């Protein structure tokens, strides 16, 4: 059965800190790995990764995929209170996305 | 990205009743999906809504409980039938772009509470 596991499940840091969120997966017919940010109800798309070792970057957020070790990390530098959210990792395989449990990130001022 | 709207945004319903959730997209899309997110849990795919044919349901979800319509390429509905408190969840529709189900964009969600 396809599985996506995120860690940690919860993280509390101070504004300005750097955080690393982890996502490991076991999925047949892997196509891509995606990161989403969920603040209220709707997840918003952050990154899609398909190739190993190529970093994707958007402002203070960056992500990289390791297809050999079957994991990805999402880095957020110089965190701000607006980064507080649940971060979801999803893996595309066999015509659907499989989501991890999410990491609840709290940034304290 | 697509602009997706959902109605209602939230509802409180009585046990045994049914609720239909609508999802409207501002452009034609091939792939539409319905997800459920139970309190404190991640997203679980209910079904893929296929235009012109029956939806494809995931294991653990059945058409009698979650009938889905997809009359055209911009609209879909999900009905939660004969509701119980265990159906209290956020229900989300999403669309896939670029011909694959991978890059999905989500609607604003419907928060359902069943008493």
Coordinates of C-alpha atoms in Angstrom, one line a residue:
Chain A
X1 CA 0.0 0.0 0.0
X2 CA 1.3 3.5 -0.9
X3 CA 2.5 5.4 2.1
X4 CA 3.7 8.9 2.8
X5 CA 5.2 9.8 6.2
X6 CA 6.0 13.3 7.5
X7 CA 8.1 14.3 10.4
X8 CA 7.9 16.0 12.8
X9 CA 4.2 16.0 13.2
X10 CA 4.4 19.3 15.1
X11 CA 7.1 21.9 15.4
X12 CA 7.2 25.2 17.4
X13 CA 9.9 27.7 16.8
X14 CA 10.7 31.4 17.2
X15 CA 10.4 33.9 14.4
X16 CA 13.7 34.1 12.5
X17 CA 14.6 30.4 13.0
X18 CA 15.2 28.1 10.1
X19 CA 13.1 24.9 9.9
X20 CA 13.4 21.6 8.0
X21 CA 10.4 19.5 7.4
X22 CA 10.7 15.9 6.2
X23 CA 8.7 13.6 4.0
X24 CA 9.5 10.0 3.2
X25 CA 7.5 7.8 0.9
X26 CA 6.8 4.3 -0.5
X27 CA 4.7 4.6 -3.6
X28 CA 4.5 2.4 -6.7
X29 CA 4.8 4.1 -10.1
X30 CA 6.2 7.3 -8.5
X31 CA 5.7 10.4 -10.7
X32 CA 6.1 13.4 -8.5
X33 CA 6.3 14.8 -5.0
X34 CA 4.3 17.9 -4.0
X35 CA 4.3 20.2 -1.0
X36 CA 1.3 22.2 0.0
X37 CA 0.6 24.8 2.8
X38 CA -2.7 24.5 4.6
X39 CA -3.7 27.5 6.7
X40 CA -7.5 27.2 7.0
X41 CA -9.3 24.8 4.8
X42 CA -7.8 24.8 1.3
X43 CA -4.2 23.6 0.7
X44 CA -2.2 25.9 -1.5
X45 CA 0.4 24.6 -3.9
X46 CA 4.0 25.2 -3.1
X47 CA 6.3 22.9 -5.1
X48 CA 6.3 19.9 -7.4
X49 CA 9.4 17.9 -7.6
X50 CA 10.1 15.2 -10.1
X51 CA 13.9 15.0 -10.4
X52 CA 16.5 14.1 -7.7
X53 CA 18.9 16.6 -6.5
X54 CA 17.4 19.7 -8.1
X55 CA 16.4 22.3 -5.6
X56 CA 13.2 24.3 -6.1
X57 CA 13.2 27.7 -4.5
X58 CA 10.5 30.3 -3.9
X59 CA 11.6 33.2 -1.6
X60 CA 12.4 31.8 1.8
X61 CA 11.1 28.3 0.9
X62 CA 13.1 25.6 -0.8
X63 CA 12.7 21.9 -1.4
X64 CA 14.7 19.0 -2.7
X65 CA 13.9 15.4 -3.6
X66 CA 16.1 12.3 -3.2
X67 CA 14.6 9.5 -5.3
X68 CA 17.2 7.0 -4.3
X69 CA 16.5 7.4 -0.5
X70 CA 12.8 8.1 -1.2
X71 CA 12.5 11.4 0.7
X72 CA 12.1 15.1 0.4
X73 CA 12.8 18.1 2.6
X74 CA 11.1 21.5 2.8
X75 CA 13.3 24.3 4.2
X76 CA 12.0 27.6 5.5
X77 CA 14.5 30.2 6.4
X78 CA 14.0 33.3 8.5
X79 CA 10.6 32.1 9.5
X80 CA 7.7 34.6 10.1
X81 CA 4.5 34.3 12.0
X82 CA 2.7 34.0 8.6
X83 CA 4.5 30.8 8.0
X84 CA 2.4 29.1 10.7
X85 CA 0.4 26.4 9.0
X86 CA 0.1 22.7 8.3
X87 CA 2.5 21.6 5.6
X88 CA 1.4 18.7 3.6
X89 CA 3.5 16.4 1.5
X90 CA 1.8 14.4 -1.3
X91 CA 3.2 11.9 -3.7
X92 CA 1.7 11.3 -7.2
X93 CA 1.5 7.6 -8.2
X94 CA -1.0 5.4 -10.1
X95 CA -3.4 8.2 -11.0
X96 CA -3.8 9.8 -7.6
X97 CA -2.1 11.8 -4.9
X98 CA -1.3 10.2 -1.6
X99 CA -1.0 12.6 1.3
X100 CA 1.1 12.5 4.4
X101 CA -0.3 13.4 7.9
X102 CA 1.1 16.9 7.7
X103 CA 3.5 18.9 9.9
X104 CA 1.9 21.5 12.0
X105 CA 4.3 24.4 12.2
X106 CA 3.9 27.2 14.7
X107 CA 6.0 30.3 14.6
X108 CA 6.1 32.3 17.8
X109 CA 7.0 36.0 17.7
Chain B
X1 CA -3.9 28.1 -11.5
X2 CA -7.6 27.6 -11.7
X3 CA -10.1 29.6 -9.7
X4 CA -12.3 27.1 -7.8
X5 CA -15.4 27.9 -5.7
X6 CA -17.3 25.6 -3.4
X7 CA -20.7 25.9 -1.9
X8 CA -21.6 25.9 0.9
X9 CA -18.5 27.0 2.7
X10 CA -19.9 25.4 5.9
X11 CA -23.0 23.7 7.2
X12 CA -24.4 22.1 10.3
X13 CA -26.7 19.2 9.6
X14 CA -28.8 16.8 11.5
X15 CA -28.1 13.0 11.6
X16 CA -29.8 11.1 8.8
X17 CA -30.1 14.0 6.3
X18 CA -28.1 14.6 3.1
X19 CA -26.0 17.5 1.9
X20 CA -24.9 18.3 -1.6
X21 CA -21.7 20.2 -2.1
X22 CA -21.0 22.1 -5.3
X23 CA -17.7 22.7 -7.0
X24 CA -17.3 25.2 -9.8
X25 CA -14.2 25.9 -11.8
X26 CA -13.5 28.9 -14.0
X27 CA -12.2 26.9 -16.9
X28 CA -12.6 23.4 -18.4
X29 CA -10.6 20.7 -16.6
X30 CA -10.4 17.1 -17.3
X31 CA -9.7 15.9 -13.8
X32 CA -11.7 16.7 -10.8
X33 CA -11.3 15.1 -7.4
X34 CA -13.2 15.0 -4.1
X35 CA -11.3 14.7 -0.8
X36 CA -12.3 14.4 2.8
X37 CA -10.2 15.7 5.8
X38 CA -11.5 14.5 9.1
X39 CA -10.5 16.5 12.2
X40 CA -6.8 16.3 12.8
X41 CA -6.2 14.1 9.9
X42 CA -4.7 14.4 6.4
X43 CA -6.5 14.4 3.1
X44 CA -8.1 11.2 1.9
X45 CA -9.3 10.9 -1.7
X46 CA -13.0 9.9 -1.9
X47 CA -13.3 9.7 -5.7
X48 CA -12.3 11.0 -9.1
X49 CA -15.2 12.7 -10.8
X50 CA -15.3 11.7 -14.5
X51 CA -17.2 13.8 -17.0
X52 CA -19.9 11.8 -18.7
X53 CA -19.4 8.6 -16.8
X54 CA -19.6 7.3 -13.2
X55 CA -17.1 8.5 -10.7
X56 CA -14.2 6.2 -9.7
X57 CA -14.3 5.6 -5.9
X58 CA -11.4 4.8 -3.6
X59 CA -11.4 1.8 -1.3
X60 CA -13.7 2.5 1.6
X61 CA -16.0 4.9 -0.2
X62 CA -19.2 3.8 -2.0
X63 CA -21.5 5.5 -4.5
X64 CA -24.6 5.1 -2.3
X65 CA -23.0 7.1 0.5
X66 CA -21.2 9.7 -1.7
X67 CA -22.9 10.1 -5.0
X68 CA -21.1 12.3 -7.4
X69 CA -22.2 14.1 -10.5
X70 CA -20.0 15.7 -13.2
X71 CA -22.3 17.0 -15.9
X72 CA -19.7 19.1 -17.7
X73 CA -16.0 20.0 -17.6
X74 CA -16.4 22.9 -15.1
X75 CA -18.8 21.6 -12.5
X76 CA -19.2 18.7 -10.0
X77 CA -21.3 17.9 -7.0
X78 CA -20.7 15.6 -4.1
X79 CA -23.6 14.4 -1.9
X80 CA -23.0 13.1 1.6
X81 CA -26.0 10.9 2.2
X82 CA -27.7 9.7 5.4
X83 CA -25.2 11.6 7.5
X84 CA -23.8 10.6 10.9
X85 CA -21.5 12.5 13.2
X86 CA -18.6 10.5 11.8
X87 CA -19.1 12.4 8.5
X88 CA -18.1 15.7 10.2
X89 CA -15.1 16.7 8.1
X90 CA -13.8 19.2 5.6
X91 CA -14.7 18.3 2.1
X92 CA -12.5 19.6 -0.7
X93 CA -12.7 19.5 -4.4
X94 CA -9.6 19.8 -6.5
X95 CA -8.7 19.9 -10.2
X96 CA -5.7 18.5 -12.0
X97 CA -3.9 20.6 -14.6
X98 CA -1.5 19.7 -17.3
X99 CA -3.0 16.3 -18.1
X100 CA -1.8 14.6 -15.0
X101 CA -3.4 14.3 -11.5
X102 CA -0.3 15.6 -9.8
X103 CA -0.5 19.3 -9.8
X104 CA -3.8 19.7 -8.1
X105 CA -5.4 23.0 -7.1
X106 CA -7.9 22.9 -4.3
X107 CA -11.2 24.7 -3.7
X108 CA -11.8 26.6 -0.5
X109 CA -13.5 23.6 1.1
X110 CA -16.7 22.9 2.9
X111 CA -16.7 22.4 6.7
X112 CA -19.5 20.0 7.6
X113 CA -20.7 19.3 11.1
X114 CA -23.2 16.6 11.7
X115 CA -25.1 16.7 15.0

